[in-house]
Amino acid sequence: MNAREYGIKCIKDEAEALLGLIPMMDEEFDRAVELMYRCHGKIIVTGVGKSGHVGAKIAATLSSTGTPSFFINPLDVFHGDLGVMTRDDVVLAISNSGQTDELLRFIPLVLQMQIPIIAMSGNKESLLAKYADCHLNVCVSHEADPLNLAPTSSATAQMVMGDALAVALIKKRNFQPQDFAQFHPGGELGKRLLTTASDVMRTEDLPRITPDMRLGEAIILVSKGKLGLGIAMNDDDTIAGLITDGDIRRATERWQAEFFNHAVSDIMTRDPKTVSPQMKISEIQKIMNKYKIHSVLVTDKKRHLLGVVDHYSCMI
């Protein structure tokens, strides 16, 4: 086989290994999720070697989805890190064999503190599984590497089981996108979910027109505004309506030479979509998609115009 074929076989082998986990998902998984959900402290994830690397990722995923967690190396426990643990915590201990010496020396300390243990291993008869309050079986029939030695399928199985725990807890906690954004304020998702209309709305040189303005004059102001719309304003500075490039094009086709004899009020939408300055960009995008529009008007409670948010403003 060439390099690509080896790569494809690896992916297939690991995919089969993951599907093999499904029959092993039993009430132990339910117990593990319940222990983590009822935890009043932190989820302390631990493991050695590749299992440790996987554990660090699982802890990060749990923390970012509403379950306070951190990773601890069992070797560091003997050098002072035991002090971070309390009886309100839950330990998630990961070992493919379930017989890792460094991990097993750590477990009696956890038991002495009466901290619940969730074991994740590929051996349900292991010492780790026997010590634990519940055991998540991540046994794989073989590794994906040709020598059947390197932790490939087994490490992937551990990671996916960790994701399964996190997803179950997301549903159980009713974790929402805005909650996720609070844990990811610097990312693109966080920006979209936390940014409001007032942060991105255009407030200068808005294309203001009046309902009685002739369409020929209104076209000039709409063009200068470069938003593809004109906002019809009442005398009290409240919004009377809205015209768009599409409205103008359709009116031109309908009235032809008579177009310039008509007023803005003849074609304007009298109830355009408006949002508050506090509305999140993510919600504004939903409104635009639902009504197939490219802009919304930002107003105060008395319908005074504050600004315009268009499709491009939301692309942050």
Coordinates of C-alpha atoms in Angstrom, one line a residue:
M1 CA 0.0 0.0 0.0
N2 CA 1.1 3.6 -0.6
A3 CA 1.0 6.3 2.0
R4 CA -2.5 7.4 1.2
E5 CA -3.9 3.9 1.5
Y6 CA -2.3 3.5 4.9
G7 CA -3.9 6.8 6.0
I8 CA -7.3 5.7 4.7
K9 CA -7.0 2.3 6.5
C10 CA -6.1 4.1 9.7
I11 CA -9.2 6.3 9.5
K12 CA -11.4 3.3 8.8
D13 CA -9.9 1.3 11.6
E14 CA -10.4 4.1 14.1
A15 CA -14.0 4.7 12.8
E16 CA -14.8 1.0 13.4
A17 CA -13.3 1.2 16.8
L18 CA -15.5 4.1 17.7
L19 CA -18.7 2.4 16.5
G20 CA -17.7 -0.6 18.6
L21 CA -18.1 1.7 21.7
I22 CA -21.8 2.0 21.2
P23 CA -22.8 -1.5 22.4
M24 CA -20.7 -0.9 25.5
M25 CA -22.6 2.2 26.5
D26 CA -24.7 1.1 29.4
E27 CA -26.0 2.3 32.8
E28 CA -22.4 3.0 33.8
F29 CA -22.4 6.0 31.4
D30 CA -25.6 7.3 32.9
R31 CA -24.1 7.0 36.4
A32 CA -21.0 8.8 35.3
V33 CA -23.0 11.7 33.8
E34 CA -25.1 11.9 37.0
L35 CA -22.0 12.0 39.2
M36 CA -20.6 14.8 37.1
Y37 CA -23.9 16.7 37.0
R38 CA -24.4 16.5 40.8
C39 CA -20.8 17.5 41.5
H40 CA -20.6 20.7 43.6
G41 CA -16.9 21.1 43.1
K42 CA -14.7 20.3 40.1
I43 CA -14.1 17.4 37.8
I44 CA -10.5 16.4 38.2
V45 CA -9.3 14.5 35.2
T46 CA -6.1 12.5 35.5
G47 CA -4.1 10.1 33.4
V48 CA -0.5 9.3 32.4
G49 CA 1.2 9.4 29.0
K50 CA -1.2 9.5 26.0
S51 CA -4.1 9.1 28.4
G52 CA -2.9 12.2 30.1
H53 CA -2.9 14.2 26.9
V54 CA -6.4 13.0 26.2
G55 CA -7.4 13.8 29.7
A56 CA -6.2 17.4 29.4
K57 CA -8.3 17.8 26.3
I58 CA -11.4 16.3 28.0
A59 CA -10.9 18.7 30.9
A60 CA -10.7 21.6 28.6
T61 CA -13.9 20.6 26.7
L62 CA -15.8 20.1 30.0
S63 CA -14.7 23.5 31.3
S64 CA -15.7 25.3 28.1
T65 CA -19.2 23.7 28.2
G66 CA -20.2 24.6 31.7
T67 CA -18.6 21.8 33.8
P68 CA -15.6 23.2 35.9
S69 CA -12.7 20.8 35.3
F70 CA -9.0 20.7 35.2
F71 CA -6.3 18.1 34.5
I72 CA -3.8 16.9 37.1
N73 CA -0.9 14.6 36.6
P74 CA -1.0 11.8 39.2
L75 CA 2.7 12.2 39.7
D76 CA 2.3 15.8 40.8
V77 CA -0.1 14.7 43.5
F78 CA 2.8 13.5 45.6
H79 CA 4.4 16.9 45.4
G80 CA 1.7 19.1 46.7
D81 CA -1.1 19.1 44.1
L82 CA -3.3 17.0 46.4
G83 CA -4.2 20.2 48.2
V84 CA -6.4 21.4 45.3
M85 CA -8.8 18.4 45.8
T86 CA -11.9 18.5 48.0
R87 CA -14.7 16.1 48.9
D88 CA -17.0 18.1 46.6
D89 CA -14.9 17.0 43.6
V90 CA -15.2 14.0 41.2
V91 CA -12.2 12.3 39.7
L92 CA -12.2 11.0 36.1
A93 CA -9.2 8.6 35.9
I94 CA -8.2 7.5 32.4
S95 CA -5.9 4.5 31.6
N96 CA -6.2 2.2 28.6
S97 CA -5.0 -0.8 30.6
G98 CA -6.5 0.2 33.9
Q99 CA -3.3 -1.0 35.5
T100 CA -1.0 2.1 35.2
D101 CA 1.2 2.0 38.3
E102 CA 1.4 5.8 38.7
L103 CA -2.4 6.1 38.5
L104 CA -3.0 3.3 40.9
R105 CA -0.8 4.8 43.5
F106 CA -2.9 8.0 43.3
I107 CA -6.2 6.2 43.6
P108 CA -5.9 5.2 47.3
L109 CA -5.4 8.9 48.2
V110 CA -8.7 9.7 46.4
L111 CA -10.5 6.9 48.1
Q112 CA -9.2 8.1 51.5
M113 CA -10.7 11.6 50.8
Q114 CA -14.0 9.9 49.8
I115 CA -14.0 11.5 46.4
P116 CA -16.1 9.6 43.8
I117 CA -14.1 8.0 41.0
I118 CA -15.2 7.6 37.4
A119 CA -12.8 5.2 35.6
M120 CA -12.3 5.1 31.9
S121 CA -10.3 2.2 30.6
G122 CA -10.3 -0.6 28.1
N123 CA -10.3 -3.3 30.8
K124 CA -13.4 -3.7 32.9
E125 CA -11.6 -6.2 35.1
S126 CA -8.7 -3.9 35.9
L127 CA -7.9 -2.6 39.4
L128 CA -8.9 0.9 38.3
A129 CA -12.3 -0.3 37.3
K130 CA -12.7 -2.2 40.6
Y131 CA -11.7 0.8 42.7
A132 CA -14.1 3.2 40.8
D133 CA -17.7 4.1 41.5
C134 CA -18.5 3.5 37.8
H135 CA -16.5 2.4 34.8
L136 CA -16.6 3.6 31.2
N137 CA -15.5 0.8 28.9
V138 CA -13.4 2.1 26.0
C139 CA -12.0 -1.3 24.9
V140 CA -10.9 -1.5 21.2
S141 CA -10.1 -4.8 19.5
H142 CA -6.9 -3.4 18.0
E143 CA -4.9 -0.3 17.4
A144 CA -4.8 1.4 14.0
D145 CA -1.1 1.3 13.7
P146 CA 0.4 -1.7 11.8
L147 CA 2.3 -2.9 14.9
N148 CA -0.8 -2.8 17.1
L149 CA 1.3 -1.0 19.7
A150 CA 0.9 2.8 19.4
P151 CA -2.1 4.3 21.2
T152 CA -4.2 5.3 18.2
S153 CA -7.7 3.7 18.2
S154 CA -7.6 3.5 22.0
A155 CA -6.7 7.2 22.4
T156 CA -9.3 8.2 20.0
A157 CA -11.9 6.1 21.8
Q158 CA -11.0 7.8 25.1
M159 CA -11.3 11.3 23.5
V160 CA -14.7 10.4 22.0
M161 CA -16.0 9.0 25.3
G162 CA -15.0 12.3 26.9
D163 CA -16.9 14.2 24.2
A164 CA -19.9 12.0 24.8
L165 CA -19.8 12.9 28.5
A166 CA -19.5 16.6 27.7
V167 CA -22.4 16.5 25.2
A168 CA -24.6 14.7 27.6
L169 CA -23.9 17.3 30.3
I170 CA -24.6 20.1 27.8
K171 CA -28.1 18.7 27.2
K172 CA -28.6 18.0 30.9
R173 CA -27.6 21.6 31.9
N174 CA -29.5 23.1 29.0
F175 CA -26.3 24.9 28.1
Q176 CA -27.0 27.6 25.5
P177 CA -24.8 29.3 22.8
Q178 CA -24.6 32.5 24.9
D179 CA -23.2 30.4 27.7
F180 CA -20.6 29.0 25.4
A181 CA -19.7 32.5 24.3
Q182 CA -19.0 33.6 27.8
F183 CA -16.3 30.9 28.0
H184 CA -14.9 31.9 24.5
P185 CA -15.0 35.7 24.5
G186 CA -12.0 36.0 22.2
G187 CA -13.1 33.7 19.5
E188 CA -15.2 34.4 16.4
L189 CA -18.2 32.6 17.9
G190 CA -17.9 34.6 21.1
K191 CA -17.7 37.9 19.2
R192 CA -20.9 37.1 17.3
L193 CA -22.8 36.0 20.4
L194 CA -21.7 38.8 22.6
T195 CA -21.5 41.8 20.2
T196 CA -24.7 43.9 20.1
A197 CA -26.3 46.1 17.5
S198 CA -24.9 49.3 19.1
D199 CA -21.4 47.9 18.7
V200 CA -21.6 47.6 14.9
M201 CA -24.5 49.8 13.7
R202 CA -23.8 52.7 11.3
T203 CA -24.9 56.0 12.7
E204 CA -23.4 58.6 10.3
D205 CA -24.7 59.8 7.0
L206 CA -27.8 57.6 7.1
P207 CA -30.0 57.9 4.0
R208 CA -33.0 59.8 5.5
I209 CA -35.9 60.6 3.3
T210 CA -39.5 61.7 3.9
P211 CA -42.7 59.9 2.9
D212 CA -43.8 62.7 0.6
M213 CA -40.5 63.0 -1.2
R214 CA -40.6 62.2 -4.9
L215 CA -38.9 59.0 -5.9
G216 CA -36.5 60.7 -8.3
E217 CA -35.1 62.7 -5.4
A218 CA -35.1 59.7 -3.1
I219 CA -33.1 57.6 -5.5
I220 CA -30.2 60.1 -5.2
L221 CA -30.2 59.9 -1.4
V222 CA -30.4 56.1 -1.4
S223 CA -27.5 55.9 -3.8
K224 CA -25.4 58.3 -1.7
G225 CA -26.2 56.3 1.5
K226 CA -24.6 53.1 0.0
L227 CA -26.8 50.9 2.1
G228 CA -29.2 49.9 -0.6
L229 CA -32.1 51.6 1.3
G230 CA -33.7 54.8 2.3
I231 CA -35.3 55.5 5.7
A232 CA -38.6 57.5 5.6
M233 CA -38.8 59.7 8.6
N234 CA -41.8 61.5 10.2
D235 CA -41.6 65.1 11.4
D236 CA -41.0 63.9 15.0
D237 CA -38.0 61.9 13.9
T238 CA -39.7 58.5 14.2
I239 CA -39.6 55.9 11.4
A240 CA -42.4 56.1 8.9
G241 CA -41.2 53.4 6.6
L242 CA -38.4 52.0 4.4
I243 CA -37.6 51.7 0.7
T244 CA -34.9 49.4 -0.8
D245 CA -33.2 49.1 -4.1
G246 CA -35.5 46.2 -4.9
D247 CA -38.6 48.4 -4.2
I248 CA -37.3 51.1 -6.5
R249 CA -36.5 48.5 -9.3
R250 CA -39.9 47.0 -9.1
A251 CA -41.6 50.4 -9.1
T252 CA -39.6 51.4 -12.2
E253 CA -40.7 48.3 -14.0
R254 CA -44.3 48.8 -13.0
W255 CA -44.7 52.6 -13.6
Q256 CA -42.0 53.2 -16.2
A257 CA -42.3 56.9 -17.3
E258 CA -44.7 57.6 -14.5
F259 CA -42.2 56.5 -11.8
F260 CA -41.0 60.0 -11.1
N261 CA -44.5 61.2 -10.4
H262 CA -44.8 58.9 -7.4
A263 CA -43.8 59.6 -3.8
V264 CA -41.8 57.4 -1.3
S265 CA -45.0 56.6 0.6
D266 CA -46.4 54.8 -2.5
I267 CA -43.8 52.0 -2.3
M268 CA -42.3 52.1 1.2
T269 CA -42.7 49.3 3.7
R270 CA -44.5 50.9 6.6
D271 CA -43.5 48.4 9.2
P272 CA -39.8 47.6 8.6
K273 CA -37.9 45.3 10.9
T274 CA -36.4 47.1 13.9
V275 CA -34.2 45.9 16.7
S276 CA -33.0 47.4 20.0
P277 CA -29.4 48.6 20.5
Q278 CA -28.9 45.7 23.0
M279 CA -29.9 42.9 20.6
K280 CA -27.0 40.5 19.9
I281 CA -25.7 40.2 16.4
S282 CA -26.4 36.4 16.4
E283 CA -30.1 37.2 16.9
I284 CA -30.1 39.9 14.2
Q285 CA -28.7 37.4 11.8
K286 CA -31.6 35.1 12.5
I287 CA -34.1 37.8 11.8
M288 CA -32.3 38.7 8.5
N289 CA -32.3 35.0 7.4
K290 CA -35.9 34.5 8.4
Y291 CA -37.3 37.5 6.5
K292 CA -34.7 37.4 3.7
I293 CA -33.6 41.0 4.3
H294 CA -30.1 42.5 4.3
S295 CA -30.6 45.3 6.9
V296 CA -32.5 46.1 10.1
L297 CA -33.1 49.5 11.7
V298 CA -31.9 50.1 15.2
T299 CA -34.4 52.2 17.3
D300 CA -35.1 53.2 20.8
K301 CA -38.4 52.3 22.6
K302 CA -40.1 55.3 21.0
R303 CA -39.1 54.2 17.5
H304 CA -36.5 57.0 17.0
L305 CA -33.8 55.9 14.6
L306 CA -30.4 55.2 16.1
G307 CA -28.6 53.4 13.3
V308 CA -28.6 50.7 10.7
V309 CA -27.1 47.2 10.9
D310 CA -26.6 45.5 7.6
H311 CA -25.4 42.0 6.5
Y312 CA -21.8 43.1 6.3
S313 CA -21.9 44.6 9.8
C314 CA -22.6 41.1 11.2
M315 CA -19.5 39.6 9.4
I316 CA -17.2 40.0 12.4

